[in-house]
Amino acid sequence: MTTETYRPRRSVLYVPASNDKALAKLPSLACDAVIIDLEDAVAPADKVSAREKLAGILADRPVANDYGRRCEMVVRINALSSEWGADDLLAAARCEPDAILLPKVDTPRDVLEPGDVLDDNFAPDAVKLWAMIETPKALLNIGPIAELGRDPASRLVCFVAGTNDLVKETGILATPDRRYLTPWLMQMVLAARAGGLDLLDGVFNDFRDLDAFARECGEAAAMGFDGKSLIHPAQIEAANRAFAPSAEAVAEARSVKEAFALAENAGSQVIALNGKMVERLHLTQAEKLLAKAAAIGA
């Protein structure tokens, strides 16, 4: 997390800017965030018309969805190296979404330059940047890219794993257990934590196989991911469940916080609780978990 106020990103749904039917359903969905997509989900012939719809889409964004939570609105633009990217960035900046998702990020410069464009066009500081990690070069440079998260001026707050592109670019076998991807996924976790960034797992392509999807969500949560990017509303419930703290975890976190609040533990760096040694770092973890639980109503 990069801000004091926790913003859940358990379920992040891609919705093509060109799909009016899907866009109309957004207020009824329980996802934490929506990515209005101008890139992969939009055919080349429809890129310009999709961009022109962006202002209307974001002007009508609901204050809260039917579940009482404000859905974070993010725009994925086309790569700045493409014929559409520069205009996409300017159009998105004018609409002031919560964030702009940058594809094909290879180096820190691929984050800094769009940030400069936002600054030059007076986009509010509240407009953040997310970065797709989807190329071999991005993985080789992931440390310096993630370090930008420690500088608020960079606007960078979140990484999104582009697993389909990584499979394509490297030629690895995409097995159900993701055994060949896992080392890179864990590398993303380390980098994101070093940079204070949130981290979203890549999409699961077979949206009809909800059991396999739920298993992959559970594995990603165990790896340390904050949430998962989705391609279908049917995946929202399982993602929300997998990336939410369990009732047991909430109860344990509450007991840690209450124990350190006792007068006899004031100033203590280490205490004994239920037969275990508990340090101040566990209190920090507990407070973070309780903030997450409160934000999602768990």
Tab-separated table of C-alpha atoms in Angstrom:
chain	number	residue	atom	x	y	z
A	1	MET	CA	0.000	0.000	0.000
A	2	THR	CA	1.232	3.482	-0.778
A	3	THR	CA	-1.355	5.563	1.083
A	4	GLU	CA	-2.629	5.599	4.630
A	5	THR	CA	-6.200	4.931	3.488
A	6	TYR	CA	-6.434	1.348	2.317
A	7	ARG	CA	-8.001	0.799	-1.092
A	8	PRO	CA	-8.875	-2.845	-1.801
A	9	ARG	CA	-7.905	-4.260	-5.187
A	10	ARG	CA	-8.995	-7.883	-4.775
A	11	SER	CA	-10.975	-8.043	-8.009
A	12	VAL	CA	-10.040	-5.838	-10.972
A	13	LEU	CA	-12.183	-6.355	-14.054
A	14	TYR	CA	-11.122	-5.512	-17.607
A	15	VAL	CA	-13.982	-3.976	-19.605
A	16	PRO	CA	-13.504	-2.892	-23.225
A	17	ALA	CA	-14.288	0.777	-23.779
A	18	SER	CA	-16.103	-0.322	-26.925
A	19	ASN	CA	-18.521	-2.699	-25.127
A	20	ASP	CA	-21.601	-0.675	-24.138
A	21	LYS	CA	-23.440	-3.691	-22.759
A	22	ALA	CA	-20.619	-4.573	-20.374
A	23	LEU	CA	-20.157	-0.948	-19.320
A	24	ALA	CA	-23.832	-0.629	-18.417
A	25	LYS	CA	-23.479	-3.439	-15.873
A	26	LEU	CA	-20.676	-1.838	-13.880
A	27	PRO	CA	-22.798	-0.341	-11.066
A	28	SER	CA	-24.239	-3.791	-10.319
A	29	LEU	CA	-20.853	-5.497	-9.966
A	30	ALA	CA	-19.027	-6.154	-6.684
A	31	CYS	CA	-15.516	-5.739	-8.083
A	32	ASP	CA	-13.092	-3.417	-6.325
A	33	ALA	CA	-11.820	-1.829	-9.526
A	34	VAL	CA	-12.538	-1.668	-13.240
A	35	ILE	CA	-10.000	-1.212	-16.007
A	36	ILE	CA	-11.571	0.540	-18.978
A	37	ASP	CA	-9.515	-1.012	-21.746
A	38	LEU	CA	-8.375	0.818	-24.861
A	39	GLU	CA	-5.659	-1.722	-25.653
A	40	ASP	CA	-5.921	-5.500	-26.145
A	41	ALA	CA	-9.716	-5.732	-25.889
A	42	VAL	CA	-10.312	-3.155	-28.634
A	43	ALA	CA	-9.760	-3.904	-32.322
A	44	PRO	CA	-7.468	-1.529	-34.232
A	45	ALA	CA	-10.370	-0.227	-36.298
A	46	ASP	CA	-12.226	0.728	-33.112
A	47	LYS	CA	-9.360	2.357	-31.201
A	48	VAL	CA	-10.245	5.971	-31.981
A	49	SER	CA	-13.980	5.584	-31.380
A	50	ALA	CA	-13.296	3.784	-28.090
A	51	ARG	CA	-11.067	6.641	-26.965
A	52	GLU	CA	-13.760	9.162	-27.878
A	53	LYS	CA	-16.191	7.365	-25.578
A	54	LEU	CA	-13.852	7.602	-22.617
A	55	ALA	CA	-15.078	10.978	-21.372
A	56	GLY	CA	-18.688	9.802	-21.285
A	57	ILE	CA	-17.784	6.555	-19.533
A	58	LEU	CA	-15.896	8.285	-16.743
A	59	ALA	CA	-18.367	11.158	-16.443
A	60	ASP	CA	-21.060	8.626	-15.555
A	61	ARG	CA	-18.987	6.685	-13.017
A	62	PRO	CA	-21.075	5.851	-9.965
A	63	VAL	CA	-20.166	7.256	-6.558
A	64	ALA	CA	-20.666	3.733	-5.226
A	65	ASN	CA	-21.726	0.411	-6.692
A	66	ASP	CA	-24.782	-1.528	-5.574
A	67	TYR	CA	-22.636	-2.984	-2.771
A	68	GLY	CA	-21.987	0.416	-1.201
A	69	ARG	CA	-18.336	0.705	-2.262
A	70	ARG	CA	-16.791	3.110	-4.713
A	71	CYS	CA	-15.339	1.172	-7.602
A	72	GLU	CA	-11.868	2.367	-8.576
A	73	MET	CA	-11.790	3.417	-12.226
A	74	VAL	CA	-8.624	2.822	-14.240
A	75	VAL	CA	-7.928	3.347	-17.944
A	76	ARG	CA	-5.519	1.087	-19.826
A	77	ILE	CA	-4.081	2.996	-22.739
A	78	ASN	CA	-2.248	1.652	-25.762
A	79	ALA	CA	1.535	1.574	-25.644
A	80	LEU	CA	3.063	5.007	-26.094
A	81	SER	CA	5.156	3.565	-28.911
A	82	SER	CA	1.961	2.801	-30.863
A	83	GLU	CA	0.062	5.200	-33.092
A	84	TRP	CA	-2.688	5.546	-30.461
A	85	GLY	CA	-0.774	5.745	-27.193
A	86	ALA	CA	0.024	9.471	-26.952
A	87	ASP	CA	-3.548	10.516	-27.731
A	88	ASP	CA	-4.877	7.865	-25.333
A	89	LEU	CA	-2.754	9.273	-22.515
A	90	LEU	CA	-3.939	12.836	-23.074
A	91	ALA	CA	-7.576	11.756	-23.340
A	92	ALA	CA	-7.311	9.718	-20.157
A	93	ALA	CA	-5.616	12.582	-18.320
A	94	ARG	CA	-8.469	14.928	-19.204
A	95	CYS	CA	-10.987	12.470	-17.741
A	96	GLU	CA	-9.112	12.224	-14.422
A	97	PRO	CA	-9.553	8.509	-13.672
A	98	ASP	CA	-8.211	7.040	-10.450
A	99	ALA	CA	-5.292	5.642	-12.429
A	100	ILE	CA	-3.904	5.045	-15.901
A	101	LEU	CA	-2.534	1.580	-16.650
A	102	LEU	CA	0.587	1.633	-18.806
A	103	PRO	CA	1.223	-1.435	-20.994
A	104	LYS	CA	4.599	-2.691	-22.164
A	105	VAL	CA	6.590	-1.015	-19.396
A	106	ASP	CA	10.229	-2.049	-19.859
A	107	THR	CA	12.230	0.532	-17.894
A	108	PRO	CA	11.670	3.279	-15.294
A	109	ARG	CA	11.602	5.785	-18.134
A	110	ASP	CA	8.382	4.165	-19.386
A	111	VAL	CA	6.737	5.308	-16.155
A	112	LEU	CA	8.499	8.637	-15.721
A	113	GLU	CA	7.702	9.990	-19.183
A	114	PRO	CA	3.913	9.458	-18.930
A	115	GLY	CA	4.091	10.975	-15.452
A	116	ASP	CA	5.734	14.057	-16.928
A	117	VAL	CA	2.904	14.300	-19.479
A	118	LEU	CA	0.350	14.186	-16.677
A	119	ASP	CA	2.234	16.897	-14.784
A	120	ASP	CA	2.536	19.081	-17.876
A	121	ASN	CA	-1.206	18.795	-18.492
A	122	PHE	CA	-2.078	19.599	-14.868
A	123	ALA	CA	-3.579	16.219	-14.057
A	124	PRO	CA	-4.322	16.104	-10.307
A	125	ASP	CA	-1.938	14.167	-8.094
A	126	ALA	CA	-4.848	11.794	-7.398
A	127	VAL	CA	-4.457	10.385	-10.925
A	128	LYS	CA	-2.017	7.535	-10.335
A	129	LEU	CA	-0.100	5.212	-12.646
A	130	TRP	CA	-0.242	1.426	-12.797
A	131	ALA	CA	2.321	-0.560	-14.781
A	132	MET	CA	1.941	-3.816	-16.693
A	133	ILE	CA	4.809	-6.236	-16.085
A	134	GLU	CA	4.531	-8.334	-19.215
A	135	THR	CA	7.890	-8.440	-20.987
A	136	PRO	CA	11.247	-10.112	-20.302
A	137	LYS	CA	12.883	-6.692	-20.224
A	138	ALA	CA	10.446	-5.522	-17.547
A	139	LEU	CA	11.420	-8.458	-15.362
A	140	LEU	CA	15.114	-7.714	-15.826
A	141	ASN	CA	14.483	-4.091	-14.789
A	142	ILE	CA	11.783	-4.701	-12.205
A	143	GLY	CA	13.820	-3.502	-9.215
A	144	PRO	CA	14.477	0.021	-10.532
A	145	ILE	CA	10.910	0.245	-11.849
A	146	ALA	CA	9.461	-0.743	-8.471
A	147	GLU	CA	11.700	1.732	-6.655
A	148	LEU	CA	9.668	4.525	-8.269
A	149	GLY	CA	6.874	3.569	-5.896
A	150	ARG	CA	8.866	5.148	-3.068
A	151	ASP	CA	8.679	8.542	-4.813
A	152	PRO	CA	5.125	9.979	-4.783
A	153	ALA	CA	6.069	12.262	-7.668
A	154	SER	CA	6.245	9.224	-9.960
A	155	ARG	CA	2.522	8.490	-9.334
A	156	LEU	CA	3.272	4.737	-9.528
A	157	VAL	CA	1.153	2.699	-7.089
A	158	CYS	CA	0.471	-0.704	-8.636
A	159	PHE	CA	1.968	-3.492	-10.772
A	160	VAL	CA	-0.228	-5.742	-12.922
A	161	ALA	CA	1.204	-9.073	-14.055
A	162	GLY	CA	0.731	-9.629	-17.783
A	163	THR	CA	1.033	-13.396	-17.688
A	164	ASN	CA	-0.354	-14.074	-21.160
A	165	ASP	CA	2.231	-11.794	-22.738
A	166	LEU	CA	5.035	-13.273	-20.660
A	167	VAL	CA	4.084	-16.753	-21.854
A	168	LYS	CA	4.017	-15.537	-25.448
A	169	GLU	CA	7.277	-13.586	-25.243
A	170	THR	CA	9.292	-16.323	-23.513
A	171	GLY	CA	7.835	-19.467	-25.074
A	172	ILE	CA	7.393	-21.239	-21.735
A	173	LEU	CA	4.699	-23.885	-21.367
A	174	ALA	CA	1.570	-22.517	-19.666
A	175	THR	CA	0.742	-25.393	-17.306
A	176	PRO	CA	-2.287	-25.347	-14.957
A	177	ASP	CA	-0.026	-25.079	-11.913
A	178	ARG	CA	1.994	-22.240	-13.508
A	179	ARG	CA	5.227	-23.933	-12.441
A	180	TYR	CA	7.322	-22.116	-15.050
A	181	LEU	CA	5.741	-18.728	-14.348
A	182	THR	CA	5.961	-18.923	-10.566
A	183	PRO	CA	9.607	-17.791	-10.232
A	184	TRP	CA	8.772	-14.602	-12.133
A	185	LEU	CA	5.573	-14.057	-10.164
A	186	MET	CA	7.536	-14.261	-6.925
A	187	GLN	CA	10.084	-11.837	-8.369
A	188	MET	CA	7.203	-9.404	-8.912
A	189	VAL	CA	6.074	-9.856	-5.309
A	190	LEU	CA	9.538	-9.036	-3.972
A	191	ALA	CA	9.890	-5.978	-6.190
A	192	ALA	CA	6.403	-4.675	-5.393
A	193	ARG	CA	6.985	-4.987	-1.660
A	194	ALA	CA	10.380	-3.287	-1.965
A	195	GLY	CA	8.716	-0.396	-3.786
A	196	GLY	CA	5.624	-0.190	-1.586
A	197	LEU	CA	3.365	-1.075	-4.507
A	198	ASP	CA	0.199	-3.107	-4.767
A	199	LEU	CA	0.396	-6.131	-7.066
A	200	LEU	CA	-2.274	-7.835	-9.165
A	201	ASP	CA	-2.015	-11.327	-10.593
A	202	GLY	CA	-2.636	-11.932	-14.296
A	203	VAL	CA	-5.887	-13.064	-15.863
A	204	PHE	CA	-7.271	-16.599	-15.899
A	205	ASN	CA	-8.383	-17.294	-19.456
A	206	ASP	CA	-11.038	-20.017	-19.010
A	207	PHE	CA	-13.726	-17.987	-17.251
A	208	ARG	CA	-16.082	-20.986	-17.283
A	209	ASP	CA	-13.815	-23.061	-15.028
A	210	LEU	CA	-14.526	-21.286	-11.757
A	211	ASP	CA	-13.067	-24.069	-9.590
A	212	ALA	CA	-9.678	-23.809	-11.278
A	213	PHE	CA	-9.915	-20.028	-11.131
A	214	ALA	CA	-10.590	-20.125	-7.390
A	215	ARG	CA	-7.559	-22.371	-6.874
A	216	GLU	CA	-5.334	-19.975	-8.807
A	217	CYS	CA	-6.658	-17.056	-6.736
A	218	GLY	CA	-5.847	-18.927	-3.538
A	219	GLU	CA	-2.328	-19.639	-4.744
A	220	ALA	CA	-1.804	-16.003	-5.757
A	221	ALA	CA	-3.014	-14.800	-2.368
A	222	ALA	CA	-0.598	-17.209	-0.685
A	223	MET	CA	2.233	-15.814	-2.837
A	224	GLY	CA	1.477	-12.321	-1.567
A	225	PHE	CA	-0.548	-10.784	-4.398
A	226	ASP	CA	-3.150	-8.173	-3.420
A	227	GLY	CA	-5.717	-9.183	-6.014
A	228	LYS	CA	-6.327	-10.524	-9.496
A	229	SER	CA	-7.171	-9.030	-12.858
A	230	LEU	CA	-10.345	-10.521	-14.315
A	231	ILE	CA	-11.911	-10.972	-17.733
A	232	HIS	CA	-15.477	-11.892	-16.718
A	233	PRO	CA	-17.891	-10.798	-13.955
A	234	ALA	CA	-18.389	-14.442	-12.982
A	235	GLN	CA	-14.869	-14.374	-11.529
A	236	ILE	CA	-15.492	-11.507	-9.095
A	237	GLU	CA	-16.911	-13.466	-6.169
A	238	ALA	CA	-14.076	-15.998	-6.006
A	239	ALA	CA	-11.433	-13.273	-6.232
A	240	ASN	CA	-13.057	-11.205	-3.502
A	241	ARG	CA	-13.182	-14.251	-1.259
A	242	ALA	CA	-9.608	-15.403	-1.896
A	243	PHE	CA	-7.958	-12.027	-1.320
A	244	ALA	CA	-10.002	-11.082	1.748
A	245	PRO	CA	-8.669	-11.845	5.233
A	246	SER	CA	-10.314	-14.828	6.875
A	247	ALA	CA	-12.393	-14.477	10.042
A	248	GLU	CA	-9.640	-16.291	11.914
A	249	ALA	CA	-6.983	-13.904	10.633
A	250	VAL	CA	-9.108	-10.879	11.592
A	251	ALA	CA	-9.644	-12.250	15.104
A	252	GLU	CA	-5.922	-12.898	15.552
A	253	ALA	CA	-5.013	-9.433	14.269
A	254	ARG	CA	-7.492	-7.863	16.661
A	255	SER	CA	-6.015	-9.767	19.584
A	256	VAL	CA	-2.504	-8.565	18.673
A	257	LYS	CA	-3.660	-4.956	18.483
A	258	GLU	CA	-5.537	-5.204	21.784
A	259	ALA	CA	-2.552	-6.815	23.508
A	260	PHE	CA	-0.164	-4.033	22.511
A	261	ALA	CA	-2.741	-1.460	23.641
A	262	LEU	CA	-2.622	-2.724	27.223
A	263	ALA	CA	-0.928	-0.355	29.660
A	264	GLU	CA	1.547	-3.002	30.782
A	265	ASN	CA	2.760	-3.436	27.206
A	266	ALA	CA	3.287	0.253	26.495
A	267	GLY	CA	6.738	0.649	24.987
A	268	SER	CA	7.300	-3.107	24.737
A	269	GLN	CA	8.917	-4.290	21.537
A	270	VAL	CA	8.136	-7.953	22.150
A	271	ILE	CA	5.274	-9.524	24.140
A	272	ALA	CA	3.947	-13.016	24.768
A	273	LEU	CA	0.486	-13.752	23.389
A	274	ASN	CA	-1.223	-17.133	23.437
A	275	GLY	CA	2.082	-18.897	23.930
A	276	LYS	CA	3.797	-17.086	21.046
A	277	MET	CA	6.346	-14.307	20.794
A	278	VAL	CA	4.803	-11.264	19.123
A	279	GLU	CA	6.839	-8.285	17.935
A	280	ARG	CA	5.942	-4.744	16.959
A	281	LEU	CA	6.260	-5.772	13.323
A	282	HIS	CA	3.343	-8.148	13.929
A	283	LEU	CA	1.341	-5.205	15.218
A	284	THR	CA	2.019	-3.353	11.973
A	285	GLN	CA	0.860	-6.384	10.006
A	286	ALA	CA	-2.224	-6.694	12.193
A	287	GLU	CA	-3.174	-3.048	11.711
A	288	LYS	CA	-2.793	-3.401	7.947
A	289	LEU	CA	-4.980	-6.512	7.903
A	290	LEU	CA	-7.646	-4.848	10.061
A	291	ALA	CA	-7.681	-1.803	7.759
A	292	LYS	CA	-8.206	-4.141	4.813
A	293	ALA	CA	-11.014	-5.960	6.602
A	294	ALA	CA	-12.710	-2.683	7.478
A	295	ALA	CA	-12.451	-1.385	3.917
A	296	ILE	CA	-14.200	-4.435	2.472
A	297	GLY	CA	-16.642	-4.915	5.323
A	298	ALA	CA	-15.144	-8.233	6.404
